[in-house]
């Protein structure tokens, strides 16, 4: 087993690692180096104590064998690669790998096992006392191995009819917003809340490849198969990763390849100018096309399985095709043309809006921008362009409607972009389990209930002819010993991968998987209490966060000074960013209707264009996103807007206080380092939630003059 950097002793989950005191742990992290996250050695106990046969060739099969061999060495089992061995409990085999033990051969020949299993799929079965994973391609064996790990002891119980497993979505990607140079404002990782980058440090490659490998292993275990290794805001040093610093990228690709992860790179659209010395980056210019073709060829010479480019163009100051009077299809197709001969894709972000808006101008609506720019281009993108769309029309707020772009481009490959890093959801100081939010988005049916879902669009099963663009998320990992700053934020990373593999998974079931792996029985004093507490603290934490922050989908109200952390109701109200709430003494919210507002509701197909337009039918949680209403407006819940604001803010703080109480009961039951770190963060969450409650309630009380019907203290 590849050990995370600096880890020499056993993995650090569990009460066995009691060396640091609570205070030490809060500052130094877990004993022995880096927390094992969802792959502690104990999670491999059931598998590692068995007789395991691995059959097949190829790099990823070697990885599977290494995993099995190390687990067996630790837990007393036996790992073999040749079929000669008599007894066997688990077989992981490529179907064309030659003779298989008789029970496995029988299942392989059975009716249910017919047809291709695909590039990443596998068949899992148990018959005649043998558990088996069969695949047609090595990646399938790797994912099958981690399935067996997830099942734990249950993988070796009773019979299991042969069942096929394959990812719903073929591109399952994490975008790192990591900078090579420390950015004067954004630091080493833009919107990073887990320390420095695991890839870069102060202008150089970090070269902590053990840690990169350990990361790849965690990602493979939850199903992620691609990452981009630098920020979408590409500054001068980062631009050079494409050319003279390509070696740094190749090293990362080498470290991640054994776990089936392809490396992608964020590039600047101005590369031909800033790196190539050309006078222009015009996408229709022949010399520019030739430059990209040559640069891309060199990338593939060095990294044959390179994934492709990620581009943020004409967005928040990044260069793009608009400079040359060209549109985003021209821009994206330029890079796609260069990547096509090698099978690469360009992820072209749809996050394009006017970030120099005049707050006085009520006709400009940032929510409209992505659709206005991209929907007219549907059908013009090459097959290897993926247009990457943030899940909501604004910017990763805790609550937004689903972006209408996802229903507007049936002839374009679309990826849905989530933010695992908690920029607007508590910055990994607050517990905010985001799987329920993502799951809602993925299950949303843009053409109406019963129709294709957002997950279908990402998978290429939407109403149009386009293939799927996949799911992408901004990563939340850094060089922090717990990987994610807040240990419970590991669950968000895990859940993103699992939902990308199977968007229909229940977030609670995903959390159970994560709990079982991260806190395996035998490493905690009281597994039932651990499970109950984690569910109580995490299941509803996204809605709790929503309750004590901006109300009813209006968004923002975050502090600009603190990089979006903590409340500042008017912080963005008179700014250029297009994120306003328009509260006055009568009411609050953004009128995005066709009748009297910005017309944004018209970007949705029916029934949503009608539902969102209607004051009566618009879902409560999105009311202020779509409508400007008086404080006395009665919600579907029966409460008024102003009373809802008061009630949810008092309730949200109450819930955080309860989370904190519950967590205390885990003292002495789990790894003290994890306990101490979460305790410290919950203290901060409660402080911050109180601040949110008091600022929001006070602001709206002062604006409206309407008292709380329950007479609670408002300042
Ligand atoms: O949410 C905003 C962030 C920026 C980010 C941008 C984007 C990388 O505040 O930090 O830039 O989104 O998604 O490009």
CSV table of N, CA and C in Angstrom, one decimal, residues 394-452:
chain,number,residue,atom,x,y,z
A,394,UNK,N,-25.6,31.7,-11.0
A,394,UNK,CA,-24.8,32.7,-10.4
A,394,UNK,C,-23.4,32.2,-10.1
A,395,UNK,N,-23.2,31.6,-8.9
A,395,UNK,CA,-21.9,31.2,-8.5
A,395,UNK,C,-21.8,30.4,-7.2
A,396,UNK,N,-22.2,29.1,-7.3
A,396,UNK,CA,-22.0,28.2,-6.2
A,396,UNK,C,-22.6,28.6,-4.9
A,397,UNK,N,-23.7,29.3,-5.0
A,397,UNK,CA,-24.3,29.7,-3.7
A,397,UNK,C,-24.9,28.5,-3.0
A,398,UNK,N,-25.2,28.6,-1.7
A,398,UNK,CA,-25.8,27.4,-1.0
A,398,UNK,C,-27.1,27.0,-1.7
A,399,UNK,N,-27.8,27.9,-2.2
A,399,UNK,CA,-29.1,27.6,-2.9
A,399,UNK,C,-29.2,28.4,-4.2
A,400,UNK,N,-29.3,27.7,-5.3
A,400,UNK,CA,-29.6,28.4,-6.5
A,400,UNK,C,-30.5,27.5,-7.3
A,401,UNK,N,-31.3,28.0,-8.3
A,401,UNK,CA,-32.0,27.2,-9.2
A,401,UNK,C,-30.9,26.5,-10.1
A,402,UNK,N,-31.3,25.5,-10.8
A,402,UNK,CA,-30.4,24.8,-11.7
A,402,UNK,C,-30.2,25.7,-12.9
A,403,UNK,N,-28.9,25.8,-13.4
A,403,UNK,CA,-28.7,26.7,-14.6
A,403,UNK,C,-29.5,26.3,-15.8
A,404,UNK,N,-30.1,27.3,-16.4
A,404,UNK,CA,-30.9,27.0,-17.6
A,404,UNK,C,-30.1,26.6,-18.8
A,405,UNK,N,-28.8,26.9,-18.7
A,405,UNK,CA,-27.9,26.5,-19.8
A,405,UNK,C,-28.0,24.9,-20.0
A,406,UNK,N,-28.2,24.2,-18.9
A,406,UNK,CA,-28.2,22.8,-19.0
A,406,UNK,C,-29.3,22.2,-19.8
A,407,UNK,N,-30.4,23.1,-20.0
A,407,UNK,CA,-31.5,22.6,-20.9
A,407,UNK,C,-31.5,23.3,-22.2
A,408,UNK,N,-30.4,24.1,-22.5
A,408,UNK,CA,-30.5,24.9,-23.7
A,408,UNK,C,-29.6,24.5,-24.8
A,409,UNK,N,-28.8,23.4,-24.6
A,409,UNK,CA,-27.7,23.1,-25.6
A,409,UNK,C,-27.7,21.6,-25.9
A,410,UNK,N,-28.8,21.1,-26.4
A,410,UNK,CA,-28.9,19.6,-26.7
A,410,UNK,C,-27.9,19.1,-27.6
A,411,UNK,N,-27.2,20.0,-28.4
A,411,UNK,CA,-26.3,19.5,-29.4
A,411,UNK,C,-24.8,19.7,-28.9
A,412,UNK,N,-24.7,20.0,-27.6
A,412,UNK,CA,-23.4,20.3,-27.1
A,412,UNK,C,-23.1,19.4,-25.9
A,413,UNK,N,-21.8,18.9,-25.8
A,413,UNK,CA,-21.5,18.1,-24.6
A,413,UNK,C,-21.4,19.1,-23.4
A,414,UNK,N,-22.2,18.8,-22.4
A,414,UNK,CA,-22.2,19.7,-21.2
A,414,UNK,C,-21.7,18.9,-20.0
A,415,UNK,N,-20.8,19.6,-19.2
A,415,UNK,CA,-20.4,19.1,-17.9
A,415,UNK,C,-21.1,20.0,-16.9
A,416,UNK,N,-21.5,19.4,-15.8
A,416,UNK,CA,-22.0,20.2,-14.6
A,416,UNK,C,-20.9,20.4,-13.7
A,417,UNK,N,-20.7,21.7,-13.2
A,417,UNK,CA,-19.6,22.0,-12.3
A,417,UNK,C,-20.1,22.3,-10.9
A,418,UNK,N,-19.6,21.5,-9.9
A,418,UNK,CA,-19.9,21.8,-8.5
A,418,UNK,C,-18.7,22.3,-7.8
A,419,UNK,N,-18.9,22.8,-6.6
A,419,UNK,CA,-17.8,23.3,-5.8
A,419,UNK,C,-17.7,22.5,-4.5
A,420,UNK,N,-16.7,21.6,-4.5
A,420,UNK,CA,-16.5,20.8,-3.3
A,420,UNK,C,-15.8,21.7,-2.3
A,421,UNK,N,-14.8,22.5,-2.8
A,421,UNK,CA,-14.2,23.5,-1.8
A,421,UNK,C,-15.3,24.4,-1.4
A,422,UNK,N,-15.4,24.7,-0.1
A,422,UNK,CA,-16.6,25.3,0.5
A,422,UNK,C,-16.4,26.9,0.5
A,423,UNK,N,-16.2,27.4,-0.7
A,423,UNK,CA,-16.1,28.9,-0.7
A,423,UNK,C,-17.3,29.6,-0.1
A,424,UNK,N,-18.5,29.2,-0.6
A,424,UNK,CA,-19.7,29.9,-0.1
A,424,UNK,C,-20.5,29.1,0.9
A,425,UNK,N,-19.9,28.0,1.3
A,425,UNK,CA,-20.6,27.1,2.2
A,425,UNK,C,-19.8,26.8,3.5
A,426,UNK,N,-19.1,27.8,4.0
A,426,UNK,CA,-18.5,27.7,5.3
A,426,UNK,C,-17.0,27.4,5.4
A,427,UNK,N,-16.4,27.4,4.2
A,427,UNK,CA,-14.9,27.4,4.1
A,427,UNK,C,-14.2,26.4,4.9
A,428,UNK,N,-14.9,25.2,5.0
A,428,UNK,CA,-14.3,24.1,5.7
A,428,UNK,C,-14.0,24.4,7.2
A,429,UNK,N,-14.7,25.5,7.7
A,429,UNK,CA,-14.7,25.8,9.1
A,429,UNK,C,-16.1,25.3,9.6
A,430,UNK,N,-17.1,25.3,8.7
A,430,UNK,CA,-18.4,24.9,9.1
A,430,UNK,C,-18.7,23.5,8.5
A,431,UNK,N,-19.4,22.7,9.3
A,431,UNK,CA,-19.8,21.4,8.7
A,431,UNK,C,-20.9,21.7,7.7
A,432,UNK,N,-20.7,21.2,6.5
A,432,UNK,CA,-21.7,21.4,5.4
A,432,UNK,C,-21.6,20.3,4.4
A,433,UNK,N,-22.3,19.2,4.7
A,433,UNK,CA,-22.3,18.0,3.8
A,433,UNK,C,-23.1,18.3,2.6
A,434,UNK,N,-22.4,18.4,1.5
A,434,UNK,CA,-23.0,18.9,0.3
A,434,UNK,C,-23.7,17.9,-0.6
A,435,UNK,N,-23.6,16.6,-0.3
A,435,UNK,CA,-24.2,15.6,-1.2
A,435,UNK,C,-25.7,15.8,-1.4
A,436,UNK,N,-26.4,16.2,-0.4
A,436,UNK,CA,-27.9,16.4,-0.6
A,436,UNK,C,-28.1,17.5,-1.6
A,437,UNK,N,-27.3,18.6,-1.6
A,437,UNK,CA,-27.5,19.6,-2.6
A,437,UNK,C,-27.2,19.1,-4.0
A,438,UNK,N,-26.1,18.4,-4.2
A,438,UNK,CA,-25.7,17.9,-5.5
A,438,UNK,C,-26.7,16.9,-6.0
A,439,UNK,N,-27.2,16.1,-5.1
A,439,UNK,CA,-28.1,15.1,-5.4
A,439,UNK,C,-29.4,15.7,-5.9
A,440,UNK,N,-29.9,16.8,-5.3
A,440,UNK,CA,-31.1,17.5,-5.8
A,440,UNK,C,-30.8,18.1,-7.1
A,441,UNK,N,-29.7,18.6,-7.4
A,441,UNK,CA,-29.4,19.2,-8.7
A,441,UNK,C,-29.4,18.1,-9.7
A,442,UNK,N,-28.7,17.0,-9.4
A,442,UNK,CA,-28.6,15.9,-10.4
A,442,UNK,C,-29.9,15.3,-10.7
A,443,UNK,N,-30.8,15.3,-9.8
A,443,UNK,CA,-32.2,14.7,-10.0
A,443,UNK,C,-33.1,15.7,-10.6
A,444,UNK,N,-32.8,16.9,-10.7
A,444,UNK,CA,-33.7,17.9,-11.3
A,444,UNK,C,-33.9,17.6,-12.8
A,445,UNK,N,-35.2,17.7,-13.1
A,445,UNK,CA,-35.6,17.4,-14.5
A,445,UNK,C,-35.9,18.7,-15.2
A,446,UNK,N,-35.0,19.2,-16.0
A,446,UNK,CA,-35.1,20.6,-16.6
A,446,UNK,C,-36.3,20.7,-17.5
A,447,UNK,N,-36.8,19.6,-18.1
A,447,UNK,CA,-37.9,19.6,-19.0
A,447,UNK,C,-39.2,19.2,-18.3
A,448,UNK,N,-39.1,19.1,-17.0
A,448,UNK,CA,-40.3,18.7,-16.3
A,448,UNK,C,-40.2,17.4,-15.7
A,449,UNK,N,-41.0,17.1,-14.6
A,449,UNK,CA,-40.9,15.9,-13.9
A,449,UNK,C,-41.2,14.7,-14.8
A,450,UNK,N,-40.3,13.7,-14.6
A,450,UNK,CA,-40.5,12.5,-15.4
A,450,UNK,C,-39.5,12.5,-16.6
A,451,UNK,N,-39.1,13.7,-17.0
A,451,UNK,CA,-38.2,13.8,-18.1
A,451,UNK,C,-36.7,13.6,-17.8
A,452,UNK,N,-35.8,13.7,-18.7
A,452,UNK,CA,-34.4,13.6,-18.4
A,452,UNK,C,-34.0,14.5,-17.3
